[in-house]
Tab-separated table of C-alpha atoms in Angstrom:
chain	number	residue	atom	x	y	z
A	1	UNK	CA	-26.100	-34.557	19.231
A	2	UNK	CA	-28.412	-35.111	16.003
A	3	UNK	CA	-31.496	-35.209	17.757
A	4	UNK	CA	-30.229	-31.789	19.402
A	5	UNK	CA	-29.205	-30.292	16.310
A	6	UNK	CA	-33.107	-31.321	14.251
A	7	UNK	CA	-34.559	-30.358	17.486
A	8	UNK	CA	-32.817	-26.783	17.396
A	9	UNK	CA	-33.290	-26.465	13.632
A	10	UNK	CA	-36.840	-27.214	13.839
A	11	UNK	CA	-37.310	-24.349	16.539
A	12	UNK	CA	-35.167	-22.098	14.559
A	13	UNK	CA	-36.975	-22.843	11.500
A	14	UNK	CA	-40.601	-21.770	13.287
A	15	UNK	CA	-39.203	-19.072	15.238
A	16	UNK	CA	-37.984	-17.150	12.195
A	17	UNK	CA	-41.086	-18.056	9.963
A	18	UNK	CA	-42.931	-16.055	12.541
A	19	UNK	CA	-40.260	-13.241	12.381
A	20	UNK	CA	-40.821	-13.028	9.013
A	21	UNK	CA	-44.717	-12.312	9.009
A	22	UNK	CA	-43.727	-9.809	11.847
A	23	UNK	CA	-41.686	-7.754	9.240
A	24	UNK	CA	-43.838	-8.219	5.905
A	25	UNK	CA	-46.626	-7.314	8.308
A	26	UNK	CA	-48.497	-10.575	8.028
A	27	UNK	CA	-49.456	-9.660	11.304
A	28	UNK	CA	-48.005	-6.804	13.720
A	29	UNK	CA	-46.986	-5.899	17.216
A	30	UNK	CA	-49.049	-3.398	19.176
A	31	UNK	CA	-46.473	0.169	19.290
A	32	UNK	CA	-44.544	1.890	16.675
A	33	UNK	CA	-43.820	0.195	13.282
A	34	UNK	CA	-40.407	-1.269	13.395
A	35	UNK	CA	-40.174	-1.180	9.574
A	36	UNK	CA	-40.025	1.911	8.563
A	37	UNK	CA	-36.394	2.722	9.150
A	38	UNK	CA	-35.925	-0.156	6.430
A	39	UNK	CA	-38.899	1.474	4.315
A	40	UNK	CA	-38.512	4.867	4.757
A	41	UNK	CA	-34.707	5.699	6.341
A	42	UNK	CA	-32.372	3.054	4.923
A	43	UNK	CA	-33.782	3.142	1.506
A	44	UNK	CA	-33.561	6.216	1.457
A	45	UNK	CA	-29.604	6.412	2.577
A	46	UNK	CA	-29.320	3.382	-0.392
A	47	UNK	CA	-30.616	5.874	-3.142
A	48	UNK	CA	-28.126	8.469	-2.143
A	49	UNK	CA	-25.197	6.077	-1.829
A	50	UNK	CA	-25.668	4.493	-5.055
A	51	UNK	CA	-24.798	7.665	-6.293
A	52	UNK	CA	-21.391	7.905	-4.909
A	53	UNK	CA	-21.936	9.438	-1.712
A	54	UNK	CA	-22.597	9.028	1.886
A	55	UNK	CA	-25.497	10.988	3.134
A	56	UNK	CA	-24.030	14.149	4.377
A	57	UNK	CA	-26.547	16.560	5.204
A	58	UNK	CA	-28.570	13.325	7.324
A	59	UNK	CA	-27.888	13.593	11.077
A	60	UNK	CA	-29.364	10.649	11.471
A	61	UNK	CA	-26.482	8.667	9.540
A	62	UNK	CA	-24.136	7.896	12.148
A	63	UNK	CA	-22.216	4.828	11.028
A	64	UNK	CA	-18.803	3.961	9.801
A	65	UNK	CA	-18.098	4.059	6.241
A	66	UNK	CA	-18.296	0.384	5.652
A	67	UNK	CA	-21.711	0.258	6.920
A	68	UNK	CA	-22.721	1.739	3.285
A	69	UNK	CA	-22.464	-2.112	2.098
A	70	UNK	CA	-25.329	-4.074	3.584
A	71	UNK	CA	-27.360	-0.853	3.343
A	72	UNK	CA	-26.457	-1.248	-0.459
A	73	UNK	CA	-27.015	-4.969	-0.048
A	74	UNK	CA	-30.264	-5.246	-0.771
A	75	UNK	CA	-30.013	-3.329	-3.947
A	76	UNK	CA	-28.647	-6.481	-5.390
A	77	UNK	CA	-31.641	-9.047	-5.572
A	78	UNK	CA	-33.337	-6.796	-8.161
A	79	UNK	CA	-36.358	-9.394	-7.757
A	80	UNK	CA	-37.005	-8.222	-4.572
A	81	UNK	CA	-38.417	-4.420	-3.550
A	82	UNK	CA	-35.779	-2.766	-1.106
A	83	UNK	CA	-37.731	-3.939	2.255
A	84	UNK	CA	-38.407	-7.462	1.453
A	85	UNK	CA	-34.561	-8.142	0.341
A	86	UNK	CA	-33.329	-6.186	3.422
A	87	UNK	CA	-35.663	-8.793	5.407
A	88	UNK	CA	-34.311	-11.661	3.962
A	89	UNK	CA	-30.726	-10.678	3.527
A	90	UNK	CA	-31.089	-10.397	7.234
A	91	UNK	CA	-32.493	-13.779	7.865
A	92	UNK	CA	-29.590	-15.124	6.128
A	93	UNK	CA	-27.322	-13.649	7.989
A	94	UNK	CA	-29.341	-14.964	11.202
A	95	UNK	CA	-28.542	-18.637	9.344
A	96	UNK	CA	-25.514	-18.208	9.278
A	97	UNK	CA	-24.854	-17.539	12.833
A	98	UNK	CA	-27.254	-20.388	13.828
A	99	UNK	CA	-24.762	-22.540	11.656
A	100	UNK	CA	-21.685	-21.112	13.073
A	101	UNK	CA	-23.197	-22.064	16.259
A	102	UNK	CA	-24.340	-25.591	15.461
A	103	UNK	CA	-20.771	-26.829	14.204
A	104	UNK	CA	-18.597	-25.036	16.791
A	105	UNK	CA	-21.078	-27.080	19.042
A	106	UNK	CA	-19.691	-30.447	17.255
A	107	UNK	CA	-16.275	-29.774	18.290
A	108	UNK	CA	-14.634	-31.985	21.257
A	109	UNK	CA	-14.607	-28.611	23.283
A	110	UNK	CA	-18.386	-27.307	22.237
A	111	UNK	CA	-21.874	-28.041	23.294
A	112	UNK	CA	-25.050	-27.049	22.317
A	113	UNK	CA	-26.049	-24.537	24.663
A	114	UNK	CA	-24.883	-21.603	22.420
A	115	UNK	CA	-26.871	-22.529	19.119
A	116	UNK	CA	-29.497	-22.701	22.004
A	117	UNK	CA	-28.956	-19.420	23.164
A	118	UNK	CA	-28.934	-17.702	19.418
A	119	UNK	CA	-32.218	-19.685	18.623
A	120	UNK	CA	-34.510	-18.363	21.305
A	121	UNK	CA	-32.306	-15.095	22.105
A	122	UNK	CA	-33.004	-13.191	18.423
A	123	UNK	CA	-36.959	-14.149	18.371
A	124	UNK	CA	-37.125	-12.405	22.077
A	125	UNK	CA	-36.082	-9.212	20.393
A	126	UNK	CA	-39.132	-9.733	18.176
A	127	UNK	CA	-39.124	-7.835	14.555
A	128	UNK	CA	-36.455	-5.492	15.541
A	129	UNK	CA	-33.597	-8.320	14.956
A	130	UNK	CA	-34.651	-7.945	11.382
A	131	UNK	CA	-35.419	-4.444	11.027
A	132	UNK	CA	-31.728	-3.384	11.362
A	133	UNK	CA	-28.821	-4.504	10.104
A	134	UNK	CA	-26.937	-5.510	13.564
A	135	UNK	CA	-27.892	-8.767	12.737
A	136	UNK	CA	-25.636	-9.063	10.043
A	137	UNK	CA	-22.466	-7.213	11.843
A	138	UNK	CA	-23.064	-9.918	14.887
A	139	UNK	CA	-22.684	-13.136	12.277
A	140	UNK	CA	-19.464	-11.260	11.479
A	141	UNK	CA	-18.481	-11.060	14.735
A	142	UNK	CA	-19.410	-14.512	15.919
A	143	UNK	CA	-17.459	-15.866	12.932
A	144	UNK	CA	-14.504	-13.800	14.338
A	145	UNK	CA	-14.539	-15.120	17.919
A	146	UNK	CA	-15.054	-18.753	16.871
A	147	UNK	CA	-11.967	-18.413	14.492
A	148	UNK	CA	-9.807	-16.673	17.171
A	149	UNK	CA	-7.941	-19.526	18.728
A	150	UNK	CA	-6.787	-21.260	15.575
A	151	UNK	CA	-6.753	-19.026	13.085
A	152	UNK	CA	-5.670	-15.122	14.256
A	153	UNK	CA	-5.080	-13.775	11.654
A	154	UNK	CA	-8.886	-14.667	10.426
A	155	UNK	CA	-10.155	-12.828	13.009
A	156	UNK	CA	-8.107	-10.229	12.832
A	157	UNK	CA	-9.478	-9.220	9.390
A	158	UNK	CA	-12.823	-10.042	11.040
A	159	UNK	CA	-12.735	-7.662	13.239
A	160	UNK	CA	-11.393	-5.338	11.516
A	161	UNK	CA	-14.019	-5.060	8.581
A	162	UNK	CA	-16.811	-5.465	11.078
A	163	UNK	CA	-15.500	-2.220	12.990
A	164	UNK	CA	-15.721	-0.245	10.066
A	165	UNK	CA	-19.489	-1.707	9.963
A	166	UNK	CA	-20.106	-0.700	13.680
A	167	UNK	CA	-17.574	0.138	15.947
A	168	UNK	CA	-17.855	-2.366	18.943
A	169	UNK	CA	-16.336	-5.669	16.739
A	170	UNK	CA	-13.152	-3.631	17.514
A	171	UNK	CA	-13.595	-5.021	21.203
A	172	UNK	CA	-13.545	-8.688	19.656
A	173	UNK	CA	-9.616	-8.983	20.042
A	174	UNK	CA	-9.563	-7.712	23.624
A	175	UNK	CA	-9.106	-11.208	24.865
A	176	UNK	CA	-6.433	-12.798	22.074
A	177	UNK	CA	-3.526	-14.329	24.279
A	178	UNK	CA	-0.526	-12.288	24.652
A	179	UNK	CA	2.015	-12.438	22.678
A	180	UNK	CA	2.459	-13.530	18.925
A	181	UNK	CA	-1.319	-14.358	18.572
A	182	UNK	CA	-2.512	-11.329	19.458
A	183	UNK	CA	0.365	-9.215	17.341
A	184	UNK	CA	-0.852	-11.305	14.421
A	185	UNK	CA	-4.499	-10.440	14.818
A	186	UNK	CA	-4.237	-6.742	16.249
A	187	UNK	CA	-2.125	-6.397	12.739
A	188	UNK	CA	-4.473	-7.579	10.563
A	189	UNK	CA	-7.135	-5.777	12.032
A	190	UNK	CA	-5.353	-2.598	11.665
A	191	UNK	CA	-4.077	-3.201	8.376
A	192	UNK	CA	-7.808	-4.494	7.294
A	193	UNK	CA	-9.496	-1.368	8.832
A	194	UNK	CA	-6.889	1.073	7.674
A	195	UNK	CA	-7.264	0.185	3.843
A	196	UNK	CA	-11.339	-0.371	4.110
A	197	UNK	CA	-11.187	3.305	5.656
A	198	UNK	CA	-8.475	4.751	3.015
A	199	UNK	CA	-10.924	3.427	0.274
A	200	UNK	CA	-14.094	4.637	1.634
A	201	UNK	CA	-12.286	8.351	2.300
A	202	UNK	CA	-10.927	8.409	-1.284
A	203	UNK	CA	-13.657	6.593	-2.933
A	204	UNK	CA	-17.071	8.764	-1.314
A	205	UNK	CA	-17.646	12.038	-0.121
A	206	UNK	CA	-18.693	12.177	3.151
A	207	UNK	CA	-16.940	9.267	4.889
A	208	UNK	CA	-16.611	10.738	8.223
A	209	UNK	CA	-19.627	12.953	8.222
A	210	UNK	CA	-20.729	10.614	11.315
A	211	UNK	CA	-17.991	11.336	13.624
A	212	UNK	CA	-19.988	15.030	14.222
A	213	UNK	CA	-23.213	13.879	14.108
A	214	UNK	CA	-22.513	10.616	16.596
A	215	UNK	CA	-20.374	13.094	19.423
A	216	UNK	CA	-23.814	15.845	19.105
A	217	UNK	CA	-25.790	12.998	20.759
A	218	UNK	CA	-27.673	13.412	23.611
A	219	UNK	CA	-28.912	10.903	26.189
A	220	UNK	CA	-31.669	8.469	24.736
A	221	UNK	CA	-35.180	7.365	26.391
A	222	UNK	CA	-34.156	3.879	26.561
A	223	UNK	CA	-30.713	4.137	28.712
A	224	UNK	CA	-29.237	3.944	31.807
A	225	UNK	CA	-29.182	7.851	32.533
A	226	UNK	CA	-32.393	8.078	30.887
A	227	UNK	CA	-33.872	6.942	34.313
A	228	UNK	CA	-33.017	9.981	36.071
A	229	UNK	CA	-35.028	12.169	33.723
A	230	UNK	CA	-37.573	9.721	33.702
A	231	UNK	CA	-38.474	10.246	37.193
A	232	UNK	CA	-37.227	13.657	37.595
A	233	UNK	CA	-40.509	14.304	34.960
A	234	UNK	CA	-42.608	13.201	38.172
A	235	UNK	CA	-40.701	16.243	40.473
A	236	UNK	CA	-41.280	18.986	37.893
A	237	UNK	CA	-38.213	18.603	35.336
A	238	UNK	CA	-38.767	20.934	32.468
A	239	UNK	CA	-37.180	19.091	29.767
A	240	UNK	CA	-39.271	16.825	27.048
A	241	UNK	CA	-38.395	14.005	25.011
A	242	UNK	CA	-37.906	14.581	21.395
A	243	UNK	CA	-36.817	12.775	18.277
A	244	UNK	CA	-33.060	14.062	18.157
A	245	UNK	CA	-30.358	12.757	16.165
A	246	UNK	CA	-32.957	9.720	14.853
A	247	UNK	CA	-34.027	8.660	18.155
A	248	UNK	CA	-36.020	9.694	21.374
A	249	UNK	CA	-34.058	11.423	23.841
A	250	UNK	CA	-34.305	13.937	26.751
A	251	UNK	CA	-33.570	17.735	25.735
A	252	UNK	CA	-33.758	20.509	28.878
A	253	UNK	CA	-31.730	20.913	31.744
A	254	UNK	CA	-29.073	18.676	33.090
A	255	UNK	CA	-28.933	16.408	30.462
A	256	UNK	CA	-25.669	17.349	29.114
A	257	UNK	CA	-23.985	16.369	32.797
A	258	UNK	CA	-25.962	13.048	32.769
A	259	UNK	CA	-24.143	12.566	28.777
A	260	UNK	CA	-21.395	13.240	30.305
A	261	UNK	CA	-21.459	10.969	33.445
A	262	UNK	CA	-22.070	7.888	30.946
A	263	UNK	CA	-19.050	8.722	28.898
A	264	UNK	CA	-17.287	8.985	31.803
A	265	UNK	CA	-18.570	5.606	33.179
A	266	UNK	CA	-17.474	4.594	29.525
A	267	UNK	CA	-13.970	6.067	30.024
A	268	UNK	CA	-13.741	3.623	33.735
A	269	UNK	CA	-14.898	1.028	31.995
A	270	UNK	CA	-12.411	1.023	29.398
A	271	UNK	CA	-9.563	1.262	32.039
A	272	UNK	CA	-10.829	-1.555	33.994
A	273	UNK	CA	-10.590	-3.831	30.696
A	274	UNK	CA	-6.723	-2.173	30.237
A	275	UNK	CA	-6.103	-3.198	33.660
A	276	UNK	CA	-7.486	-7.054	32.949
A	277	UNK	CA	-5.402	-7.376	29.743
A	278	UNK	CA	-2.201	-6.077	31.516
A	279	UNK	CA	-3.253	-8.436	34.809
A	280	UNK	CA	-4.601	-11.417	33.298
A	281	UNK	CA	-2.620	-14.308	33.918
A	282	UNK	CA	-4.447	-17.574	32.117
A	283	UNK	CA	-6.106	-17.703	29.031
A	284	UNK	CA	-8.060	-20.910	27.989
A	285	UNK	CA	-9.919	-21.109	24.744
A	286	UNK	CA	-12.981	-19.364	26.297
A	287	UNK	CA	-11.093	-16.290	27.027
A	288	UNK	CA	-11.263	-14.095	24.156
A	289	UNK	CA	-15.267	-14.780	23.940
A	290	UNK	CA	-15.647	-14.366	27.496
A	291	UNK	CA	-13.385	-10.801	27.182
A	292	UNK	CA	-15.268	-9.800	24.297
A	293	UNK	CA	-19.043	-10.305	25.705
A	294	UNK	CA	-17.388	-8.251	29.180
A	295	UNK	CA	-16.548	-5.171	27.197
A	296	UNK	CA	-19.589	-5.101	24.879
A	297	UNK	CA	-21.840	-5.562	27.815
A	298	UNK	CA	-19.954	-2.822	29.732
A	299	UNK	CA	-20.109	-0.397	27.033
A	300	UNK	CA	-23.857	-1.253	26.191
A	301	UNK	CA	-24.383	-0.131	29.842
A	302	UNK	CA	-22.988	2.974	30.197
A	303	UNK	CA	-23.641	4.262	26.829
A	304	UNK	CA	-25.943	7.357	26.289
A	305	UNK	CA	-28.151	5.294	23.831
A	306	UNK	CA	-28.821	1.556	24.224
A	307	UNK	CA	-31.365	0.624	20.835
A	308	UNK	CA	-33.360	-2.341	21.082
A	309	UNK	CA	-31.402	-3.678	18.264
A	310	UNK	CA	-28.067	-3.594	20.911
A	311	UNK	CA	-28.569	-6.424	22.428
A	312	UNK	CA	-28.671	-8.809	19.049
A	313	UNK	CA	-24.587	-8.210	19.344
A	314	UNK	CA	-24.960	-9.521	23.054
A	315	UNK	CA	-27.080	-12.098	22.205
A	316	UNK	CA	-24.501	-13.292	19.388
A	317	UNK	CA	-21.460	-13.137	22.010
A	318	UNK	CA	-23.271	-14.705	24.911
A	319	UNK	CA	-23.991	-17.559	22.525
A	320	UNK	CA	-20.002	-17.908	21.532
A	321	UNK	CA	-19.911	-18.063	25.157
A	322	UNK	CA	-21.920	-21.033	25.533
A	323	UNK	CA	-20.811	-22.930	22.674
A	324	UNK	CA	-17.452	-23.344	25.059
A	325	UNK	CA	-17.196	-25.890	27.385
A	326	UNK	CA	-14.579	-23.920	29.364
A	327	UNK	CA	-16.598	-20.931	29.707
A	328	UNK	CA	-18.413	-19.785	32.897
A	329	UNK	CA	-20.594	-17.101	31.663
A	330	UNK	CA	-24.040	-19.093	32.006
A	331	UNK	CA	-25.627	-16.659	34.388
A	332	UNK	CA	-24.516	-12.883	32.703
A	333	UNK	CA	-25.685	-15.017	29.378
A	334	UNK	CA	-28.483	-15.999	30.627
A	335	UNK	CA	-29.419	-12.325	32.615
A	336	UNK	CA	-28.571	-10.893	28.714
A	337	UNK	CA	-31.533	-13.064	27.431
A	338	UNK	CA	-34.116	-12.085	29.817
A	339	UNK	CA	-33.081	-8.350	29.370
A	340	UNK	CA	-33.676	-8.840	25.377
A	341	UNK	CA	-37.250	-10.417	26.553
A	342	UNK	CA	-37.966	-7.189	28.501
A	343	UNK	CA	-36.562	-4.766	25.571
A	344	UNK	CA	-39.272	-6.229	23.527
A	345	UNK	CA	-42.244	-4.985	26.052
A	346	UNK	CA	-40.515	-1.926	26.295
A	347	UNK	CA	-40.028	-1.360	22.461
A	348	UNK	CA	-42.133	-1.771	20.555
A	349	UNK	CA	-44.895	-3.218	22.649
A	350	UNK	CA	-44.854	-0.913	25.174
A	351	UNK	CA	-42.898	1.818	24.080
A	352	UNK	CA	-45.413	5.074	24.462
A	353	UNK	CA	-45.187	4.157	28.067
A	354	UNK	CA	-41.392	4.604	27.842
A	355	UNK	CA	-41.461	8.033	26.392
A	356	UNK	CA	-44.226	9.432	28.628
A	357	UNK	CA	-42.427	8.356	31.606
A	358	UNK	CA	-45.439	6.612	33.440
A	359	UNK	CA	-45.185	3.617	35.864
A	360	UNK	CA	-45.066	0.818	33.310
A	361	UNK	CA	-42.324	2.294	31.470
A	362	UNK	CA	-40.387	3.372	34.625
A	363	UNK	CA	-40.346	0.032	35.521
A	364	UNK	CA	-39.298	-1.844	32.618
A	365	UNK	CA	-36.536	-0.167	31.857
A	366	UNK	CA	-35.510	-0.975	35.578
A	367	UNK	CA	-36.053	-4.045	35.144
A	368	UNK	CA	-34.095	-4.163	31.645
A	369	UNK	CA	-30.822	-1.969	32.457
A	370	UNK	CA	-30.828	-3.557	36.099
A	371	UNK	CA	-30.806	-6.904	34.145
A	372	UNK	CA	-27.720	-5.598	32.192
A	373	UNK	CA	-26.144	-4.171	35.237
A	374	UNK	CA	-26.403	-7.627	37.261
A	375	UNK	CA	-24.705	-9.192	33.927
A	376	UNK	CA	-22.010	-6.468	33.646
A	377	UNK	CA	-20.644	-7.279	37.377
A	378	UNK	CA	-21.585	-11.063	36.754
A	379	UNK	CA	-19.332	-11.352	33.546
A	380	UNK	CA	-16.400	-9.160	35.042
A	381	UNK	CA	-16.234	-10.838	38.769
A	382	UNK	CA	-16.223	-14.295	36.707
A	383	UNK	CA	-13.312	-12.775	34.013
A	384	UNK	CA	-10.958	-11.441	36.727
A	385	UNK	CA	-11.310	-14.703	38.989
A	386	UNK	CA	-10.656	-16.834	36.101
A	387	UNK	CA	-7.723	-15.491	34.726
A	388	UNK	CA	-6.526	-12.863	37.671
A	389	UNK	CA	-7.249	-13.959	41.026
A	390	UNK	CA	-7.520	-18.205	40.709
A	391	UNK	CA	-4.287	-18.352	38.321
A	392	UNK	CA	-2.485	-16.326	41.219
A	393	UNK	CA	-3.915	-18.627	43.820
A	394	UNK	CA	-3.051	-21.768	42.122
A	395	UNK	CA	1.134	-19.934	41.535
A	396	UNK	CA	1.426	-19.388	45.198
A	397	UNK	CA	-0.075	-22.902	46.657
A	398	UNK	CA	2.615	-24.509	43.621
A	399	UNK	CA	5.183	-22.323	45.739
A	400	UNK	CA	4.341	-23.234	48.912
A	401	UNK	CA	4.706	-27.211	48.152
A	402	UNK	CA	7.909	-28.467	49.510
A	403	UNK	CA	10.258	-29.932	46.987
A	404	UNK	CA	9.806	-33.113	46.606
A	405	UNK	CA	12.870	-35.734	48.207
A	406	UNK	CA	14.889	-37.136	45.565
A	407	UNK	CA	14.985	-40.717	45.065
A	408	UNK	CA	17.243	-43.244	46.895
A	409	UNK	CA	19.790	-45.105	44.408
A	410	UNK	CA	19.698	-48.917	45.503
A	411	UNK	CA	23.176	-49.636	47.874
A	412	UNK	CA	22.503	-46.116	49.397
A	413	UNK	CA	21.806	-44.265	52.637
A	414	UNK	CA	18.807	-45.882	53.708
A	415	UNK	CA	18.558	-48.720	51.310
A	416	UNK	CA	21.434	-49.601	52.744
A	417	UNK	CA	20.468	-49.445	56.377
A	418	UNK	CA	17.237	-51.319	55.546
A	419	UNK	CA	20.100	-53.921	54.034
A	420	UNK	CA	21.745	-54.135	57.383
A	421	UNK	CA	18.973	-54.365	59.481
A	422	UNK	CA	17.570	-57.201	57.267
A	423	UNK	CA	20.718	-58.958	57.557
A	424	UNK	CA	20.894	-58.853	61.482
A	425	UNK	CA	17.383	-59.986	61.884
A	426	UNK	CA	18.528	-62.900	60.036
A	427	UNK	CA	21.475	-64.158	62.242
C-alpha cells in the first residue's frame, strides 16, 4: 500500500503541476480561454459581494446563496491577485480530496482504486477543473459520503452546506439506511441548510435572485437535447446558438418543448430514485455512495445544461465508489472517466465545432452523452439488483429451505433403536 500511495502522489503531484501552467497560461489549450470566467465573471461577482450584496441585476449568477463564499475566498490571500488565489485555492481543495481518497483507501474495507480514479479523472477535464469552483463543492461532498456510515450526523451538515453551494450535494443522503441514521442526517441537513439560508436572506440582498434567472434557462449546446437541434441545423432549423443566460444555447423554434422534455426526464428520474429508497431492501457500506453517484449521474443526463465542469462532481463520487470494496460500480465509473476525456475535446479543444454543429462536434457529443447514458443504466441496473432484486432472491431461497430436524437426545427414538439393534447383533 506505500508504494501505491508514493506512486499515486507522484502522479498527482505532475498531473496538477501541469494543470497549473494550463491556468496561469504557461502554456494553453487550442479553443476558448477557460480563465476568464475567473478573470473577468467571478471577480467581478467578488467586488459586488464584498459590498453586501449578491449580484442582482447579473443573469448569469445562478447559484445558491452560499456559493458567495469561495467566490469571496480568494479575496483572502491578499498576496495573491484574484485569479492566481482562485487557482490555488482550487488546487487545495483538489488535495484534499486526493487525501480523503488515499486514507479511506487504508481502511480494512478500502482500496486504492478511488484515489486512482480522482488522480487521472480531474487532469482529463484539463484546465476547466480549476477554472470553476465545482472542485471545491465535490471535496465537500466526498468528505460527506466517506463520513456517512459512521458518523451521520457529519454528513448531514455536509450536505447540507454544500447544497446551499450547488444544489446536487442535496442528493448525497439519498442512500443513508433507513431508519435512525438517516433521520439523524436528513435533520441535520435541514437544520444546517435552513439557518445557512435564513442568514444569507437576512444578511444580503438578493439571495434568491437565482431561482428566476436558473428556471429562464434554455437548452445548452453541450446537452442531451442539444443533439436534436444540432442536427435539425443540417434539415433547415431556423434557430441559432447564442450566449444566453452565461452559456451557449439554442434559441428558435421548438426549443422550449425539448426544455421541457429534459425536465420531464428529470421529473422520471427523480421518481425512479423514490421508488429505490421505498424498495430497497439491503444496504452495505457502499450504498449511500453508490445511491448518490446514480442520482447525480441521472440528473447530469437529463438536464438542459451539462458544463464541462459537471462531471468533476461525478468524477469525485465515482471515486468514493471505488475506494469501497463492496461497491460494484467499476464499469458506470469507469464509462464517467472516458466521458470527462471526451468533454475535454469537445470543450475547450474542440469546442467551435460544437457550436457550429459540424461533423466533429456532432459526434463528440454522441460519443460523450452516449457515454453518460451507458453509465446512467449501468449504475441503476447494478443499484436495484444489489439492494432490490438479489436481497429478494436470497429472502425467498431462505424460505424455501426446509426446517432443519431437531436433534436426537441420547436414550431416544432412534438412538434408541440403534441401541437395540446393537445389542441383538451382539447375542
Amino acid at each position: 500500500m506505500r508504494s501505491t500511495t508514493a506512486a499515486a502522489t507522484a502522479v498527482w503531484t505532475v498531473t496538477r503541476v501541469a494543470l497549473l501552467l494550463c491556468v496561469f497560461q504557461v502554456f494553453t489549450l487550442p479553443g476558448p480561454d477557460v480563465t476568464s470566467d475567473v478573470r473577468v465573471i467571478y471577480q467581478g461577482w467578488s467586488e459586488v459581494l464584498s459590498r453586501g450584496t449578491f449580484p442582482q441585476d447579473d443573469v448569469s449568477w445562478q447559484y445558491p446563496p452560499a456559493a458567495a463564499l469561495p467566490v469571496l475566498a480568494p479575496r483572502a490571500l491578499p498576496f495573491l491577485d484574484y485569479p492566481a488565489a482562485f487557482f490555488v485555492l482550487a488546487c487545495v481543495a483538489d488535495a484534499v480530496t486526493f487525501g480523503l481518497l488515499l486514507r479511506a483507501g487504508r481502511r480494512p474495507d478500502g482500496r486504492a482504486a478511488g484515489a486512482w480514479c480522482w488522480v487521472a479523472g480531474v487532469p482529463l477535464l484539463g484546465p476547466t477543473a480549476y477554472a470553476r469552483y465545482d472542485v471545491l463543492v465535490t471535496a465537500l461532498a466526498v468528505a460527506a459520503l466517506l463520513t456517512a456510515a459512521h458518523r451521520p450526523r457529519a454528513a448531514g451538515v455536509l450536505a447540507g452546506f454544500g447544497a446551499l453551494l450547488k444544489v446536487w450535494p442535496a442528493l448525497l443522503l439519498l442512500g443513508i439506511p433507513r431508519g435512525r441514521p438517516a433521520r439523524t442526517a436528513w435533520t441535520a441537513a435541514a437544520v444546517t441548510g435552513g439557518l445557512l439560508a435564513l442568514a444569507f436572506g437576512v444578511a444580503m440582498p438578493g439571495a434568491w435572485a437565482f431561482l428566476t434567472f436558473q428556471g429562464e434557462r434554455g437548452t445548452e449546446v453541450e446537452s442531451l437535447g442539444a443533439l436534436v437541434f444540432h442536427v435539425a441545423r443540417h434539415f433547415g432549423w431556423e434557430g441559432q446558438v447564442l450566449l444566453h443566460y452565461g452559456s451557449m444555447e439554442f434559441l428558435g423554434p421548438y426549443v422550449s418543448v425539448v426544455s421541457d422534455v429534459a425536465l420531464a426526464l428529470s421529473v422520471l428520474a427523480g421518481v425512479w430514485l423514490l421508488s429505490w429508497r421505498l424498495r430497497a431492501r439491503r444496504w452495505s457500506g457502499s450504498t449511500p455512495a453508490e445511491a448518490a453517484f446514480t442520482a447525480v449521474l441521472l440528473f447530469t443526463a437529463t438536464s438542459r445544461v451539462i458544463s464541462p465542469q459537471y462531471m468533476v462532481w461525478l468524477v469525485g463520487l465515482a471515486a468514493v465508489c471505488l475506494v469501497l470494496r463492496t461497491s460494484r460500480m467499476t464499469p458506470p465509473a469507469l464509462l464517467v472517466l472516458a466521458a470527462t476525456g471526451v468533454t475535454l475535446l469537445e470543450f475547450p479543444v474542440w469546442f467551435g465545432h460544437v457550436v457550429t454543429s459540424d461533423m466533429l462536434g456532432i459526434a463528440l457529443l454522441v460519443v460523450r452523452n452516449g457515454l453518460l447514458v451507458a453509465a446512467c443504466v449501468l449504475a441503476c441496473r447494478r443499484l436495484w439488483r444489489d439492494t432490490v432484486t438479489e436481497p429478494r432472491v436470497t429472502d425467498r431461497a431462505e424460505a424455501a429451505v426446509p426446517a432443519a430436524a431437531p436433534p436426537c437426545r441420547a436414550g431416544t427414538g432412534v438412538s434408541r433403536a440403534r441401541s437395540g439393534d446393537s445389542r441383538a447383533t451382539a447375542r
